[in-house]
Coordinates of C-alpha atoms and ligand atoms in Angstrom, one line a residue:
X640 CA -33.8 -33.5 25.2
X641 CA -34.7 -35.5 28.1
X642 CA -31.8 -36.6 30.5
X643 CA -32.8 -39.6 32.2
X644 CA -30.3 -40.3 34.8
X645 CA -31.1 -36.3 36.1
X646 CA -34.9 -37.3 36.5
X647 CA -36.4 -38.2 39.9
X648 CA -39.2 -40.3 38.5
X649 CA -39.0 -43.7 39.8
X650 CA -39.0 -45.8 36.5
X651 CA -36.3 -43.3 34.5
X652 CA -33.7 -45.6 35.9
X653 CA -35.2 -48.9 34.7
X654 CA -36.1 -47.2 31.3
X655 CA -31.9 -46.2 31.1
X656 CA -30.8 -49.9 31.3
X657 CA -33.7 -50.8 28.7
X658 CA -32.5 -48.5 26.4
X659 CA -28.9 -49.5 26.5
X660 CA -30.4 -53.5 25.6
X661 CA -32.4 -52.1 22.8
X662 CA -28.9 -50.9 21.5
X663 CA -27.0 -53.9 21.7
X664 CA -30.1 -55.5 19.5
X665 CA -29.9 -52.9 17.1
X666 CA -26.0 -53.4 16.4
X667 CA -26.6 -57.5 16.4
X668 CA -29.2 -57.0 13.9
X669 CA -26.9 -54.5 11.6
X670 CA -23.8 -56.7 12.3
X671 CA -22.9 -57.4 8.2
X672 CA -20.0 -59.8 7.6
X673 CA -18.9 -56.8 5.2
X674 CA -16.8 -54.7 6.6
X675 CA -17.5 -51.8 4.5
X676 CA -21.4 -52.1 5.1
X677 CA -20.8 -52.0 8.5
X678 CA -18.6 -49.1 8.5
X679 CA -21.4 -47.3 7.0
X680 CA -23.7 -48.6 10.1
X681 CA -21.6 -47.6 12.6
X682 CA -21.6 -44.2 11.0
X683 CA -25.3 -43.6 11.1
X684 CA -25.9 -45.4 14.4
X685 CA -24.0 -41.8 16.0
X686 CA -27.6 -40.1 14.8
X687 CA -29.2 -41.6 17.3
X688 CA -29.2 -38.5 19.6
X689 CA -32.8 -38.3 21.3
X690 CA -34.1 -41.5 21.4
X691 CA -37.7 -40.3 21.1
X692 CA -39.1 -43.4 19.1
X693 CA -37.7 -46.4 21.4
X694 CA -38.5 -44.2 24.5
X695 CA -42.0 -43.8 23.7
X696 CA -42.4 -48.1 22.7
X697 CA -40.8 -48.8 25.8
X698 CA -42.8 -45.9 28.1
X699 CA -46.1 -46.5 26.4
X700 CA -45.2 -50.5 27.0
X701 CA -44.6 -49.7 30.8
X702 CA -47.6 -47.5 31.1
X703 CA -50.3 -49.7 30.3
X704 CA -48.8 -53.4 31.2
X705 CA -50.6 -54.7 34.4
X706 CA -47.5 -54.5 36.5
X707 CA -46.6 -51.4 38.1
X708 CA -43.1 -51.0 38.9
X709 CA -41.4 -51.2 35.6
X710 CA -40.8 -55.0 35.6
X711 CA -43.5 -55.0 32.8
X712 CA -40.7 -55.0 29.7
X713 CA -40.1 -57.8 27.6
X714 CA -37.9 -58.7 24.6
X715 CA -41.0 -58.1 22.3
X716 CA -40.9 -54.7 23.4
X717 CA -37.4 -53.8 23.2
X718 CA -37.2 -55.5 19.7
X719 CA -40.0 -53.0 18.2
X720 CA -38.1 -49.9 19.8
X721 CA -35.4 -51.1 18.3
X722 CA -37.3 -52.0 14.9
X723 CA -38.7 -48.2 14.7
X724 CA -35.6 -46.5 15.4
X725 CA -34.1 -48.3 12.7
X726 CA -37.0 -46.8 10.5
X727 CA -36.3 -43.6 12.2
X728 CA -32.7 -43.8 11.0
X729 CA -33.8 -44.9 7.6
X730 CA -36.1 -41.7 6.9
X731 CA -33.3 -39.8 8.4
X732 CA -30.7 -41.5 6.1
X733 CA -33.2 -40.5 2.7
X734 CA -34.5 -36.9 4.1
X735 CA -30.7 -35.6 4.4
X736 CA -29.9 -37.0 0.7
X737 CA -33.2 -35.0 -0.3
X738 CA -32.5 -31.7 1.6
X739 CA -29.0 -31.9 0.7
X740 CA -28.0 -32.0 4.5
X741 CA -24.2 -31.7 5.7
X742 CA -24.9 -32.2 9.3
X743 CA -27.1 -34.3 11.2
X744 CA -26.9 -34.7 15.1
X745 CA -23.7 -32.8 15.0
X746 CA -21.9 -35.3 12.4
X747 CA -21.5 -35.2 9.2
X748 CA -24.3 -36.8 7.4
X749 CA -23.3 -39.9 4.9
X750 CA -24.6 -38.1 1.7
X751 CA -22.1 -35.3 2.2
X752 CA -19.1 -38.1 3.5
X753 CA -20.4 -40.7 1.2
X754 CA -22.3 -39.3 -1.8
X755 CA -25.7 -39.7 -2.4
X756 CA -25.2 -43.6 -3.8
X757 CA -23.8 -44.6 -0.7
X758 CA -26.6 -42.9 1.4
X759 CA -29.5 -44.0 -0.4
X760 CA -28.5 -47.8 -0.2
X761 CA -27.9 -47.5 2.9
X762 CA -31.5 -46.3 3.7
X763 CA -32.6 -48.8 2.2
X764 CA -30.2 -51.4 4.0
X765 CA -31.8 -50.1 7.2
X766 CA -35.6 -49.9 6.1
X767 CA -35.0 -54.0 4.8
X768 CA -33.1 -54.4 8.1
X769 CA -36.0 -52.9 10.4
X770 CA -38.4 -55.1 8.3
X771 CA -36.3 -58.5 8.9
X772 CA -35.8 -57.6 12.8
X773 CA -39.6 -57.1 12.9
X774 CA -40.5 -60.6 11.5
X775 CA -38.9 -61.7 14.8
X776 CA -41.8 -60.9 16.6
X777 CA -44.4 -63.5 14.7
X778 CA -46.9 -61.0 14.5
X779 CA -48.3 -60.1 11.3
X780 CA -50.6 -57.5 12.8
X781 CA -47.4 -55.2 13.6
X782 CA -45.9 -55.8 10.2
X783 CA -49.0 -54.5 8.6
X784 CA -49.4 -51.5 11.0
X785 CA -45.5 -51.1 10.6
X786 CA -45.4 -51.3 6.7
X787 CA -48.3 -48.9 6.4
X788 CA -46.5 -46.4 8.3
X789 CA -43.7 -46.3 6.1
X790 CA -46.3 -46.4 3.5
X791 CA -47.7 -43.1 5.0
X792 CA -44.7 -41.0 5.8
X793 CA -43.3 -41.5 2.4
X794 CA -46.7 -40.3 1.6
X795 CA -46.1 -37.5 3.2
X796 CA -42.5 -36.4 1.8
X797 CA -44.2 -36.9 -1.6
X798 CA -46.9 -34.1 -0.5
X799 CA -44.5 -32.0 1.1
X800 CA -42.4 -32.2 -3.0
X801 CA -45.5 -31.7 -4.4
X802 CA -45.8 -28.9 -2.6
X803 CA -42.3 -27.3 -2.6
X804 CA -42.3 -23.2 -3.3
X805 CA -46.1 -22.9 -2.9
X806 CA -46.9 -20.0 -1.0
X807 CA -50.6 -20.7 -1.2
X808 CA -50.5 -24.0 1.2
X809 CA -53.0 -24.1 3.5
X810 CA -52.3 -24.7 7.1
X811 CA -54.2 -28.1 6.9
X812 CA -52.1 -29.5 3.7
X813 CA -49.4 -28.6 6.2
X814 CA -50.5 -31.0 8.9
X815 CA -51.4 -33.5 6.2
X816 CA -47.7 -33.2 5.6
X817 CA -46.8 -33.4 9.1
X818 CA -49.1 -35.8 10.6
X819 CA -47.5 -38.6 7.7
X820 CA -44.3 -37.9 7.4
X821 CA -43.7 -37.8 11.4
X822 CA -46.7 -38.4 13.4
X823 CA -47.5 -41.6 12.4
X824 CA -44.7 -43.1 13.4
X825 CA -44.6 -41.6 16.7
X826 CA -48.2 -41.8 17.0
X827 CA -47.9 -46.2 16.5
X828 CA -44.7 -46.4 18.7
X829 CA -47.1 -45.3 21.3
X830 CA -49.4 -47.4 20.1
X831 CA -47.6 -50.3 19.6
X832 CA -46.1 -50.2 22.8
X833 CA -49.5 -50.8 24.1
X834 CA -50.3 -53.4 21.7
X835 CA -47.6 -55.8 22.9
X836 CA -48.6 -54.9 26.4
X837 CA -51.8 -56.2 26.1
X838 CA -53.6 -53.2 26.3
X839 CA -57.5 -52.4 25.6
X840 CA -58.2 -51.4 22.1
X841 CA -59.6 -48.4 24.2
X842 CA -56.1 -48.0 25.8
X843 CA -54.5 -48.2 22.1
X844 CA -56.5 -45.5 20.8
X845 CA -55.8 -43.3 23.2
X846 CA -52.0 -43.5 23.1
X847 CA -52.1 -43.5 18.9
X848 CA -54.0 -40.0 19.4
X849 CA -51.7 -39.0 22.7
X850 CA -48.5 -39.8 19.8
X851 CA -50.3 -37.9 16.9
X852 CA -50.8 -35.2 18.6
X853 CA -47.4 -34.9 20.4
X854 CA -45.5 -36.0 16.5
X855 CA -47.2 -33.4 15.0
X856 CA -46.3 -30.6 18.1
X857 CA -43.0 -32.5 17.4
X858 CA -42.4 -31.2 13.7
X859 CA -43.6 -27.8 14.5
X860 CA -40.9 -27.3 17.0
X861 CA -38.6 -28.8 14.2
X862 CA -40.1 -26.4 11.7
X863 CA -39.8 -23.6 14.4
X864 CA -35.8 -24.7 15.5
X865 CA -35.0 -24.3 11.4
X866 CA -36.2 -20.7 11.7
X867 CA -34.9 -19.4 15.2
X868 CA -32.3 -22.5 16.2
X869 CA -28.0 -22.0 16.3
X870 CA -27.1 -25.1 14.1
X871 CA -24.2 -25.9 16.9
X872 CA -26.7 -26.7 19.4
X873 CA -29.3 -28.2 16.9
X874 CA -26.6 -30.4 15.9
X875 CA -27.9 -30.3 11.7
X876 CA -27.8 -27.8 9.2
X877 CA -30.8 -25.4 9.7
X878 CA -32.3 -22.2 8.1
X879 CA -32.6 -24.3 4.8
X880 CA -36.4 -24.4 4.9
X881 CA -37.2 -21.3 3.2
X882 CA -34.4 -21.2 1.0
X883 CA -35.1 -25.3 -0.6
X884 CA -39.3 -23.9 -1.0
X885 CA -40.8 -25.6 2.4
X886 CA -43.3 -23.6 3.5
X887 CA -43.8 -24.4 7.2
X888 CA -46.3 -23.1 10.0
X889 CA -44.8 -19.7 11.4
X890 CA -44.9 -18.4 7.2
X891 CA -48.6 -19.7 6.7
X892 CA -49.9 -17.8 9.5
X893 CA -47.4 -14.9 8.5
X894 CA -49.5 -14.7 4.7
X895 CA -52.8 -15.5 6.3
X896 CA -52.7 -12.7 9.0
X897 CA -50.4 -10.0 6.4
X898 CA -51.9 -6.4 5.2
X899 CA -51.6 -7.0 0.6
X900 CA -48.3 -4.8 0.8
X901 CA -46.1 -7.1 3.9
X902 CA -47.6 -10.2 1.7
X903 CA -46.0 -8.9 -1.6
X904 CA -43.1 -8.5 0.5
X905 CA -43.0 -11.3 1.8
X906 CA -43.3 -13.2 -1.5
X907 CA -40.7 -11.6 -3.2
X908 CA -37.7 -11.9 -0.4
X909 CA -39.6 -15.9 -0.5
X910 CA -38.9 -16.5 -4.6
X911 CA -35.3 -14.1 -4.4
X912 CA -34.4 -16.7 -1.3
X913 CA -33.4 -14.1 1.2
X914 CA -33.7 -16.4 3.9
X915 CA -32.1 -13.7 7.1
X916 CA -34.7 -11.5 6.1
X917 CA -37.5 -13.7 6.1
X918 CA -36.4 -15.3 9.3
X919 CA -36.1 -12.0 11.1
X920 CA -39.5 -11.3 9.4
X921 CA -40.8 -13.8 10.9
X922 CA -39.4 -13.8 14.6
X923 CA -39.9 -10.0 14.8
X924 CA -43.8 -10.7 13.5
X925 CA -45.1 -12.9 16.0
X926 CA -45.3 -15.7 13.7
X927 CA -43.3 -18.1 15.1
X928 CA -44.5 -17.5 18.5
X929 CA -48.0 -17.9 17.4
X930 CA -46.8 -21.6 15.6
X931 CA -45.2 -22.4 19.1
X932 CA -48.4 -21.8 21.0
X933 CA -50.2 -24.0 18.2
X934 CA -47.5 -26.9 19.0
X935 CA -48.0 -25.8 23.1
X936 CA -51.9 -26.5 22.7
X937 CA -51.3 -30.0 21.1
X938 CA -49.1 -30.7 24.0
X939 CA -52.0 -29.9 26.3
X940 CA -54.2 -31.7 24.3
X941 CA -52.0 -34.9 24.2
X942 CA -51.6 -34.5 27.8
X943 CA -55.0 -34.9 28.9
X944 CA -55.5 -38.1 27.2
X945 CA -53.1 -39.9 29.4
X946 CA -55.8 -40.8 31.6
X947 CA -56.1 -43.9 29.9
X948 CA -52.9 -44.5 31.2
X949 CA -52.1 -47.2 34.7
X950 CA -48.9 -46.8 35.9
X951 CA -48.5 -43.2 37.6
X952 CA -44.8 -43.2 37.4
X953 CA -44.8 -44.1 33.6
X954 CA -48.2 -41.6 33.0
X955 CA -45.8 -39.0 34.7
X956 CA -42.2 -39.7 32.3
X957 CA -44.8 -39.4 29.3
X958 CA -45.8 -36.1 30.3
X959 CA -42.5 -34.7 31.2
X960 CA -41.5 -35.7 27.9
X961 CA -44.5 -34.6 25.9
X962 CA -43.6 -31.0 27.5
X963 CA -39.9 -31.9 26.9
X964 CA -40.4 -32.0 23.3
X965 CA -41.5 -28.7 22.5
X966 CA -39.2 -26.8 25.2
X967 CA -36.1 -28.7 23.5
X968 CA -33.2 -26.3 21.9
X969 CA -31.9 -29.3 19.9
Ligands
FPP364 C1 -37.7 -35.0 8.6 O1 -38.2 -33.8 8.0 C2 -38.2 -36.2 7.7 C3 -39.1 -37.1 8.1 C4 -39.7 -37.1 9.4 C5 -39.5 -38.2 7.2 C6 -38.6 -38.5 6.1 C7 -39.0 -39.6 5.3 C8 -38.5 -40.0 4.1 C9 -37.4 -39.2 3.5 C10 -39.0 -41.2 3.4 C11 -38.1 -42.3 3.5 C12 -38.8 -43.5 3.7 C13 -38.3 -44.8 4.0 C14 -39.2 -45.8 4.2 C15 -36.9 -45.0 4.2 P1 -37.4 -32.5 8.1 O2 -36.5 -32.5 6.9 O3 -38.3 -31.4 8.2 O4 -36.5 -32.7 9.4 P2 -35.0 -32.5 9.7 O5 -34.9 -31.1 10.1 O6 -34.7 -33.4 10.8 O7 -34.2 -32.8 8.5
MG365 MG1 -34.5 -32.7 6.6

């Protein structure tokens, strides 16, 4: 999504060697003296493709410390990018067991290689793991915030079940859905980052709503890549939205602007599960361009409330990547 190395922004560089120490605390803390467990580690640690979760610690960290020049990091930091990419790969671990997913960052996913046994311990190996790593830090207030965003996301895959093969959502159920199940743990990382920075509690709130904003734009283009994306470059099975009953963005404001007769329509090739129609429907509409310039505007949005930001370099990566999230293919 975002290379790194290829940007000429003076802190990518520094960013690139924090990332690869975040790494080596992640595989210390998974290390299992059971060679089977850790076999099943190593396997999910390949998911980790963009790195959006320890980036945005690290970068929101860097942004708002009272050095400039990237020298601002500390362990503390780097041990909560790695403790919410563990999460990350928790969530990730469950959501493929419930959307029956074969692929995931072009692997196999452990349900399918595994079963679903296998796949759900394991989530829950990583979501103890994150938990333990986090305790490091001594700081209850970040366990709290931490444990209520797991609270919140699961929240929101709960809603989203709840939910499953209504065609009479409303768009703001579905950013209920989104804004738990992946905003709020983007939006904290940003936040969070802050916190350990030292950061005004003005500062904080501005990078929780510059990270809800960007998570939910996030999901959208998620939602959007399942309808329009090649699964070779997405790198996990896609177009399974509309035939498992997710109703996303681009097909509420498909029924919400449709004549009664395209609706019908619409709801019929929806309950028969003739997912190429419906995705042609839907690109050929205007639909899903009209959900991309809803994700575009939240990028804008998040954007402009980077002025609480200090360090230009680090206010500059955050907005290349803010724009970098909803231009991505994969
Ligand atoms: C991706 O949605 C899913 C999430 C962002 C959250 C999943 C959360 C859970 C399954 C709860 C697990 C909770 C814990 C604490 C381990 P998606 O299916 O739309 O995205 P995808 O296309 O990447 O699969
Ligand atoms: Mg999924």
């Amino acid at each position: 999504m975002l290379n790194l190395a290829e940007l000429d922004i003076p802190i990518a560089g520094v960013l690139d060697e924090q990332l690869e120490e975040v790494a080596v605390i992640l595989e210390r803390q998974l290390a299992s003296d059971l060679s089977p467990v850790n076999g099943l580690c190593r396997h999910v640690e390949q998911y980790r493709g963009k790195r959006l979760r320890p980036i945005l610690v690290l970068l929101s960290g860097l942004a708002t410390c009272k050095v400039r020049d990237g020298s601002g990091l500390t362990e503390r930091h780097r041990v909560l990018a790695a403790v919410v990419e563990m999460i990350h790969m928790a969530t990730l671990v469950h959501d493929d067991v419930l959307d029956e997913a074969q692929i995931r960052r072009g692997v196999v996913t452990l349900n399918y290689l595994r079963g679903n046994e296998s796949a759900v311990m394991l989530g829950d190996y990583l979501i103890s793991n994150a938990f333990h790593l986090c305790s490091r830090l001594m700081d209850p207030q970040i366990n709290l915030c931490l444990g209520n965003v797991t609270n919140t996301l699961c929240e929101g895959e709960l809603l989203q079940l709840h939910h499953r093969d209504d065609l009479d959502i409303d768009e703001a159920t579905y950013r209920e859905i989104v804004a738990r199940k992946t905003a709020s743990l983007i939006g904290e990382c940003c936040r969070l980052g802050a916190l350990v920075s030292d950061a005004q509690p003005a500062v904080l709130d501005s990078m929780y709503r510059f990270g809800t904003k960007l998570g939910i734009a996030f999901q959208i283009q998620d939602d959007l890549l399942d309808i329009t994306g090649d699964e070779a470059v997405v790198g996990k099975s896609l177009h399974r939205d509309l035939g498992s009953g997710k109703v996303t963005l681009p097909l509420i404001r498909y029924l919400a602007s449709a004549d009664a007769r395209e609706a019908t329509e619409v709801r019929r090739l929806f309950a028969e599960g003739r997912v190429e129609k419906l995705r042609l429907r839907l690109i050929e509409s205007g639909a899903v361009q009209d959900a991309r310039r809803e994700a575009e505007q939240l990028i804008e949005q998040a954007k402009t409330l980077l002025g609480a930001v200090r360090g230009d370099a680090a206010r500059e990566l955050l907005a290349t990547l803010a724009d970098a999230v909803i231009s991505r293919r994969f």
